[in-house]
CSV table of C-alpha atoms and ligand atoms in Angstrom, one decimal:
chain,number,residue,atom,x,y,z
A,1,MET,CA,162.7,41.3,143.1
A,2,LYS,CA,163.4,45.0,143.7
A,3,LYS,CA,161.6,47.8,141.9
A,4,THR,CA,164.8,48.9,140.2
A,5,ASP,CA,166.0,45.4,139.1
A,6,LYS,CA,166.4,44.9,135.4
A,7,ILE,CA,163.6,42.7,134.0
A,8,PHE,CA,163.3,41.4,130.5
A,9,ILE,CA,159.9,40.6,129.2
A,10,ALA,CA,160.3,38.4,126.1
A,11,GLY,CA,157.2,38.6,123.9
A,12,HIS,CA,155.9,41.9,125.5
A,13,ARG,CA,153.4,42.6,122.7
A,14,GLY,CA,151.7,39.2,122.9
A,15,LEU,CA,148.7,38.3,125.0
A,16,VAL,CA,150.7,37.1,128.0
A,17,GLY,CA,153.7,39.3,127.7
A,18,SER,CA,151.7,42.5,127.4
A,19,ALA,CA,149.7,41.5,130.6
A,20,ILE,CA,153.0,40.9,132.5
A,21,LEU,CA,154.3,44.2,131.3
A,22,ARG,CA,151.1,46.0,132.4
A,23,ALA,CA,151.3,44.3,135.8
A,24,LEU,CA,154.9,45.2,136.4
A,25,GLN,CA,154.3,48.8,135.4
A,26,GLN,CA,151.3,49.0,137.7
A,27,ALA,CA,153.4,47.5,140.5
A,28,GLY,CA,156.0,50.2,140.1
A,29,TYR,CA,158.9,48.3,138.5
A,30,SER,CA,160.9,50.8,136.6
A,31,ASN,CA,163.8,49.1,134.9
A,32,LEU,CA,161.9,47.1,132.2
A,33,LEU,CA,163.5,45.8,129.1
A,34,TYR,CA,161.7,44.6,126.0
A,35,ARG,CA,162.2,44.3,122.3
A,36,THR,CA,159.9,43.8,119.4
A,37,HIS,CA,160.3,40.6,117.3
A,38,ALA,CA,161.6,42.8,114.4
A,39,ASP,CA,164.2,44.4,116.7
A,40,LEU,CA,165.4,41.1,118.3
A,41,ASP,CA,164.6,37.8,116.7
A,42,LEU,CA,165.0,35.3,119.6
A,43,MET,CA,165.3,32.5,117.1
A,44,ASN,CA,168.7,34.0,116.2
A,45,ALA,CA,171.2,32.7,118.7
A,46,GLU,CA,173.9,35.2,118.0
A,47,ALA,CA,171.6,38.2,118.4
A,48,THR,CA,170.0,36.8,121.5
A,49,HIS,CA,173.4,36.1,123.2
A,50,ALA,CA,174.7,39.6,122.2
A,51,PHE,CA,171.5,41.2,123.7
A,52,PHE,CA,171.8,39.3,127.0
A,53,ALA,CA,175.6,40.0,127.2
A,54,LYS,CA,175.0,43.7,126.9
A,55,GLU,CA,171.9,44.0,129.0
A,56,LYS,CA,172.4,41.3,131.7
A,57,PRO,CA,168.8,41.1,132.8
A,58,GLN,CA,168.4,40.0,136.5
A,59,TYR,CA,164.9,38.6,135.8
A,60,VAL,CA,163.4,37.2,132.7
A,61,PHE,CA,159.8,36.4,131.7
A,62,LEU,CA,159.9,34.1,128.7
A,63,ALA,CA,156.6,34.7,127.0
A,64,ALA,CA,157.8,34.8,123.4
A,65,ALA,CA,156.6,31.8,121.5
A,66,LYS,CA,154.9,30.6,118.4
A,67,VAL,CA,151.3,30.1,119.6
A,68,GLY,CA,148.0,29.0,117.9
A,69,GLY,CA,144.8,27.1,118.0
A,70,ILE,CA,144.1,23.5,116.9
A,71,HIS,CA,144.2,24.3,113.2
A,72,ALA,CA,147.5,26.1,113.2
A,73,ASN,CA,149.1,23.6,115.5
A,74,ASN,CA,147.9,20.7,113.4
A,75,THR,CA,148.8,22.0,110.0
A,76,ARG,CA,152.1,23.9,110.7
A,77,ARG,CA,153.6,21.2,112.9
A,78,GLY,CA,157.2,21.8,111.8
A,79,GLU,CA,157.0,25.5,112.5
A,80,PHE,CA,155.5,25.0,116.0
A,81,ILE,CA,158.2,22.7,117.2
A,82,TYR,CA,161.2,24.5,115.5
A,83,HIS,CA,160.3,28.0,116.5
A,84,ASN,CA,159.6,27.2,120.1
A,85,LEU,CA,162.6,25.0,120.6
A,86,ALA,CA,164.9,27.7,119.1
A,87,ILE,CA,163.5,30.6,121.2
A,88,GLN,CA,163.7,28.5,124.4
A,89,LEU,CA,167.2,27.2,123.8
A,90,ASN,CA,168.5,30.7,123.0
A,91,VAL,CA,166.8,32.6,125.8
A,92,ILE,CA,167.3,30.0,128.6
A,93,GLU,CA,171.0,29.4,127.7
A,94,ALA,CA,171.7,33.2,127.4
A,95,ALA,CA,170.1,33.8,130.8
A,96,ARG,CA,172.3,31.1,132.3
A,97,ARG,CA,175.4,32.6,130.8
A,98,VAL,CA,174.8,36.1,132.2
A,99,GLY,CA,173.7,34.8,135.6
A,100,THR,CA,170.0,35.9,135.5
A,101,GLU,CA,168.7,35.4,139.0
A,102,ARG,CA,165.3,34.1,138.1
A,103,LEU,CA,163.6,33.1,134.9
A,104,LEU,CA,160.0,32.2,134.4
A,105,PHE,CA,159.3,30.0,131.4
A,106,LEU,CA,155.7,30.1,130.0
A,107,GLY,CA,154.5,26.6,129.1
A,108,SER,CA,151.0,25.4,128.4
A,109,SER,CA,148.5,22.8,129.8
A,110,CYS,CA,148.8,20.9,126.4
A,111,ILE,CA,152.0,19.3,127.8
A,112,TYR,CA,149.8,16.8,129.8
A,113,PRO,CA,148.7,13.5,128.3
A,114,ARG,CA,145.6,13.4,126.1
A,115,HIS,CA,143.8,11.1,128.5
A,116,CYS,CA,145.3,12.6,131.6
A,117,LEU,CA,143.6,12.1,135.0
A,118,GLN,CA,141.6,15.1,135.9
A,119,PRO,CA,142.3,17.6,137.3
A,120,MET,CA,145.8,17.5,136.0
A,121,ARG,CA,148.5,17.6,138.6
A,122,GLU,CA,152.2,18.5,137.9
A,123,GLU,CA,153.4,15.0,138.5
A,124,TYR,CA,151.2,13.6,135.6
A,125,LEU,CA,153.7,15.1,133.1
A,126,LEU,CA,155.1,12.3,130.8
A,127,THR,CA,152.7,9.6,132.0
A,128,GLY,CA,151.0,9.0,128.6
A,129,PRO,CA,150.7,9.9,124.9
A,130,LEU,CA,150.0,13.5,124.0
A,131,GLU,CA,147.1,14.9,122.0
A,132,GLN,CA,148.1,14.4,118.3
A,133,THR,CA,146.9,17.8,117.0
A,134,ASN,CA,149.4,19.8,119.0
A,135,GLU,CA,152.0,17.2,119.8
A,136,PRO,CA,155.0,19.1,118.2
A,137,TYR,CA,154.2,22.2,120.2
A,138,ALA,CA,153.8,20.2,123.4
A,139,ILE,CA,157.1,18.4,122.9
A,140,ALA,CA,158.8,21.8,122.5
A,141,LYS,CA,157.2,23.0,125.7
A,142,ILE,CA,158.2,19.9,127.6
A,143,ALA,CA,161.8,20.3,126.3
A,144,GLY,CA,161.7,23.9,127.8
A,145,ILE,CA,160.5,22.7,131.2
A,146,LYS,CA,163.2,20.0,131.2
A,147,LEU,CA,165.9,22.5,130.1
A,148,CYS,CA,165.1,24.7,133.1
A,149,GLU,CA,165.1,21.7,135.5
A,150,ALA,CA,168.3,20.4,134.1
A,151,TYR,CA,170.0,23.8,134.4
A,152,ASN,CA,168.8,24.2,137.9
A,153,SER,CA,170.2,20.8,138.8
A,154,GLN,CA,173.6,21.1,137.0
A,155,TYR,CA,174.3,24.9,137.2
A,156,GLY,CA,172.3,26.0,140.3
A,157,THR,CA,170.1,28.4,138.3
A,158,ASN,CA,166.7,29.4,139.6
A,159,PHE,CA,164.5,28.9,136.6
A,160,ALA,CA,160.8,27.9,136.9
A,161,SER,CA,158.1,26.9,134.5
A,162,VAL,CA,154.5,28.0,134.8
A,163,MET,CA,151.7,26.0,133.1
A,164,PRO,CA,148.7,28.2,132.5
A,165,THR,CA,145.3,26.9,131.5
A,166,ASN,CA,143.5,28.5,128.4
A,167,LEU,CA,144.1,32.2,128.6
A,168,TYR,CA,142.1,35.1,127.1
A,169,GLY,CA,142.0,38.9,127.3
A,170,PRO,CA,143.2,42.1,125.5
A,171,TYR,CA,145.9,41.7,122.8
A,172,ASP,CA,144.8,38.1,122.1
A,173,ASN,CA,145.0,36.7,118.6
A,174,PHE,CA,141.6,37.1,117.0
A,175,ASP,CA,142.6,35.7,113.6
A,176,LEU,CA,140.0,33.0,112.7
A,177,GLU,CA,142.7,30.9,111.0
A,178,SER,CA,145.1,30.6,113.9
A,179,SER,CA,143.4,31.7,117.1
A,180,HIS,CA,142.3,29.7,120.2
A,181,VAL,CA,138.6,28.9,120.7
A,182,LEU,CA,137.6,31.8,122.9
A,183,PRO,CA,138.9,34.7,120.8
A,184,ALA,CA,137.7,32.9,117.6
A,185,LEU,CA,134.2,32.6,118.9
A,186,LEU,CA,134.1,36.2,120.1
A,187,ARG,CA,135.0,37.4,116.7
A,188,LYS,CA,132.7,35.1,114.9
A,189,VAL,CA,129.7,36.0,117.1
A,190,HIS,CA,130.6,39.7,116.7
A,191,GLU,CA,130.7,39.5,112.9
A,192,ALA,CA,127.5,37.4,112.9
A,193,LYS,CA,125.8,40.2,114.9
A,194,LEU,CA,127.0,42.9,112.5
A,195,THR,CA,126.0,41.0,109.4
A,196,GLN,CA,122.7,39.8,111.0
A,197,SER,CA,123.5,36.2,110.2
A,198,LYS,CA,120.9,33.7,111.3
A,199,ASN,CA,123.4,31.3,112.9
A,200,ILE,CA,127.1,30.8,113.7
A,201,MET,CA,129.1,27.6,113.2
A,202,VAL,CA,131.1,26.2,116.1
A,203,TRP,CA,133.8,23.6,115.6
A,204,GLY,CA,133.2,20.2,117.1
A,205,SER,CA,130.4,18.9,119.2
A,206,GLY,CA,130.3,21.6,121.9
A,207,THR,CA,130.8,19.0,124.6
A,208,PRO,CA,134.5,19.3,125.5
A,209,LEU,CA,135.2,20.9,128.9
A,210,ARG,CA,137.6,23.7,129.1
A,211,GLU,CA,138.9,26.0,131.9
A,212,PHE,CA,139.6,29.7,131.2
A,213,LEU,CA,141.7,32.3,132.9
A,214,HIS,CA,141.8,36.0,132.3
A,215,VAL,CA,145.3,37.0,131.3
A,216,ASP,CA,145.5,39.7,134.0
A,217,ASP,CA,145.0,37.0,136.6
A,218,MET,CA,147.7,35.0,134.8
A,219,ALA,CA,150.1,38.0,135.0
A,220,ALA,CA,149.4,38.5,138.7
A,221,ALA,CA,150.2,34.8,139.2
A,222,CYS,CA,153.5,35.2,137.3
A,223,LEU,CA,154.5,38.0,139.5
A,224,PHE,CA,153.4,36.0,142.6
A,225,VAL,CA,155.6,33.1,141.5
A,226,ILE,CA,158.7,35.1,140.6
A,227,GLN,CA,158.5,37.0,143.9
A,228,LYS,CA,157.1,34.7,146.4
A,229,ALA,CA,157.2,31.0,145.3
A,230,ASP,CA,160.5,29.3,145.2
A,231,PHE,CA,159.5,26.6,142.7
A,232,LYS,CA,162.4,25.2,140.8
A,233,ASP,CA,160.3,22.9,138.6
A,234,MET,CA,156.9,23.6,137.2
A,235,VAL,CA,153.6,24.9,138.6
A,236,ASN,CA,150.1,24.9,137.2
A,237,ILE,CA,148.1,28.2,137.0
A,238,GLY,CA,144.3,27.9,136.6
A,239,SER,CA,141.0,29.4,137.7
A,240,GLY,CA,139.3,26.1,138.6
A,241,GLN,CA,136.2,27.3,136.6
A,242,GLU,CA,135.2,24.8,133.9
A,243,VAL,CA,132.7,25.2,131.1
A,244,THR,CA,131.7,23.2,128.0
A,245,ILE,CA,132.3,24.8,124.6
A,246,ARG,CA,128.6,25.0,124.3
A,247,GLN,CA,128.3,27.0,127.5
A,248,LEU,CA,131.1,29.2,126.4
A,249,ALA,CA,129.5,29.9,123.0
A,250,GLU,CA,126.2,30.7,124.8
A,251,LEU,CA,127.9,33.1,127.2
A,252,ILE,CA,129.7,34.8,124.4
A,253,CYS,CA,126.4,35.3,122.5
A,254,GLU,CA,124.9,36.9,125.6
A,255,VAL,CA,127.9,39.2,126.1
A,256,VAL,CA,128.0,40.2,122.4
A,257,GLY,CA,124.2,40.5,122.3
A,258,TYR,CA,123.7,38.1,119.4
A,259,GLN,CA,120.3,36.4,119.2
A,260,GLY,CA,121.0,33.8,116.3
A,261,ASP,CA,121.4,30.0,116.6
A,262,ILE,CA,124.6,28.1,117.3
A,263,VAL,CA,125.3,25.2,114.9
A,264,TYR,CA,127.9,22.6,115.8
A,265,ASP,CA,130.1,21.3,113.0
A,266,THR,CA,130.8,17.8,114.2
A,267,SER,CA,133.1,17.0,111.2
A,268,LYS,CA,135.7,19.2,112.9
A,269,PRO,CA,137.9,17.9,115.7
A,270,ASP,CA,137.0,18.4,119.3
A,271,GLY,CA,140.6,18.1,120.7
A,272,THR,CA,141.1,16.8,124.2
A,273,PRO,CA,137.7,15.9,125.9
A,274,ARG,CA,138.5,17.6,129.2
A,275,LYS,CA,141.2,19.9,130.4
A,276,LEU,CA,141.2,21.1,134.0
A,277,LEU,CA,144.4,22.0,135.9
A,278,ASP,CA,144.9,21.3,139.5
A,279,ALA,CA,146.4,24.6,140.6
A,280,SER,CA,146.5,23.7,144.3
A,281,ARG,CA,150.3,23.9,144.6
A,282,LEU,CA,149.9,27.6,143.9
A,283,THR,CA,146.6,28.4,145.6
A,284,GLN,CA,147.9,26.8,148.8
A,285,LEU,CA,150.5,29.6,148.9
A,286,GLY,CA,147.7,32.2,148.8
A,287,TRP,CA,147.2,33.1,145.1
A,288,LYS,CA,143.8,32.8,143.5
A,289,ALA,CA,142.1,34.0,140.3
A,290,ARG,CA,139.8,37.1,140.8
A,291,ILE,CA,138.1,37.7,137.4
A,292,SER,CA,135.0,35.7,136.6
A,293,LEU,CA,134.5,34.3,133.1
A,294,LYS,CA,131.5,36.6,132.4
A,295,GLU,CA,133.3,39.7,133.7
A,296,GLY,CA,136.5,38.8,131.7
A,297,LEU,CA,134.5,38.2,128.5
A,298,GLN,CA,132.7,41.6,128.9
A,299,GLN,CA,136.0,43.4,129.4
A,300,THR,CA,137.7,41.5,126.5
A,301,TYR,CA,134.8,42.1,124.1
A,302,GLN,CA,134.9,45.8,125.0
A,303,TRP,CA,138.6,45.8,124.2
A,304,PHE,CA,138.1,43.9,120.9
A,305,VAL,CA,135.4,46.4,119.7
A,306,GLN,CA,137.6,49.4,120.6
A,307,ASN,CA,140.7,47.9,119.0
A,308,GLU,CA,139.3,46.0,116.0
A,309,SER,CA,141.9,47.6,113.7
A,310,LEU,CA,144.7,46.1,115.8
A,311,THR,CA,143.3,42.5,115.6
A,312,ALA,CA,144.0,40.2,112.6
A,313,GLU,CA,142.1,40.8,109.4
A,314,THR,CA,141.4,37.2,108.5
A,315,SER,CA,137.7,36.4,108.7
A,316,VAL,CA,136.4,33.0,107.8
A,317,ALA,CA,132.7,32.5,107.5
B,1,NAP,N1,147.3,32.1,124.8
B,1,NAP,C1,147.0,31.1,125.7
B,1,NAP,O1,145.9,30.7,125.9
B,1,NAP,C2,148.1,30.4,126.4
B,1,NAP,C3,147.8,29.4,127.3
B,1,NAP,C4,148.8,28.8,128.0
B,1,NAP,C5,150.1,29.2,127.8
B,1,NAP,N2,150.4,30.2,126.9
B,1,NAP,C6,151.8,30.4,126.8
B,1,NAP,O2,152.2,31.8,127.0
B,1,NAP,C7,153.2,32.1,126.1
B,1,NAP,C8,152.8,33.4,125.3
B,1,NAP,O3,151.6,33.1,124.6
B,1,NAP,P1,150.7,34.3,124.0
B,1,NAP,O4,149.3,33.8,123.9
B,1,NAP,O5,151.0,35.6,124.7
B,1,NAP,O6,151.3,34.4,122.5
B,1,NAP,P2,151.2,35.6,121.5
B,1,NAP,O7,150.1,36.5,121.8
B,1,NAP,O8,151.2,35.0,120.1
B,1,NAP,O9,152.6,36.4,121.7
B,1,NAP,C9,153.8,35.8,121.5
B,1,NAP,C10,154.9,36.8,121.5
B,1,NAP,O10,156.1,36.2,121.1
B,1,NAP,C11,156.8,37.1,120.2
B,1,NAP,N3,157.6,36.3,119.4
B,1,NAP,C12,157.3,35.2,118.6
B,1,NAP,N4,158.4,34.7,118.0
B,1,NAP,C13,159.4,35.5,118.3
B,1,NAP,C14,160.8,35.6,118.0
B,1,NAP,N5,161.3,34.7,117.1
B,1,NAP,N6,161.5,36.6,118.5
B,1,NAP,C15,161.0,37.5,119.3
B,1,NAP,N7,159.7,37.5,119.7
B,1,NAP,C16,158.9,36.5,119.2
B,1,NAP,C17,155.7,37.7,119.4
B,1,NAP,O11,156.1,38.8,118.8
B,1,NAP,P3,155.4,39.3,117.4
B,1,NAP,O12,154.0,39.6,117.7
B,1,NAP,O13,156.2,40.6,117.1
B,1,NAP,O14,155.6,38.2,116.4
B,1,NAP,C18,154.6,38.0,120.5
B,1,NAP,O15,154.9,39.2,121.1
B,1,NAP,C19,153.5,30.9,125.2
B,1,NAP,O16,154.6,30.3,125.7
B,1,NAP,C20,152.3,30.1,125.4
B,1,NAP,O17,152.6,28.7,125.4
B,1,NAP,C21,149.5,30.8,126.2
């Protein structure tokens, strides 16, 4: 990938897309192409094809998607499958038609079976039933992976899929109705500190194990894959650092400076008991995560406090 090549970042205002944009800018790439959702709705096939026909991007990062936590995934099941399938079909087909040299499709670790062997390796895809709460989203993501693979096989394209673990960082969604566990906890603890609440409520038992990766590490991995790793299928991206939800909540309280109690609401679902990616296919090529969870939380909390007006308004006690 040359510094002057035309690169389209789909979803450049989101958590992942904005980190990829920052990483490309910092690395000196100068021909970057992006559109807001309002300017180009990637669910609109005609508009997407017209955009690609005009711009002919040589590289594409497909980080536009409908994304959310357990609650949003579970209650807006139709939206999650339809929006994601539509975006993927339009962008991947448009890239094929204009001869895009390389496309990176952003998937998610929820594509793996609910009771997947741990750590999860790429070859465990489609070896068992999925987690029910986010099945429609996962099915859409699996379809995107298979679309890239099928196009590579039939048309000789060079499209790859990356499967990140749970991500966090600046520009995350901090809306308590629709966010992932880490930004939701960060906001809850911050608000509890401001209102001097005696305790905070955490969904589930606190025992599920989760792996987290700072989004700047993720962006670095995406650039690494698109430049140096000739994967034509899918590859996991993870930090290898696992914590329980309880440990995460405690660490967030420490970073925010909140002294109250943590109460676990066991009437709420836990989701998958353990989710750890085996990222050895990538780490064997020389990439590794650099930002520790504590350091990443401190940086993200600082960003959240400075940008509170940018983050979603919804606040659920
Ligand atoms: N967050 C995570 O922990 C995580 C973990 C693993 C994988 N991923 C993957 O990474 C990708 C990006 O996730 P994210 O967390 O960055 O999501 P995000 O913060 O919600 O950003 C998604 C982006 O997509 C754009 N978008 C949505 N629908 C669109 C449409 N119809 N047309 C044009 N743009 C549209 C959004 O634009 P607007 O804001 O203007 O609507 C937003 O910029 C997803 O594929 C997700 O599966 C995320």
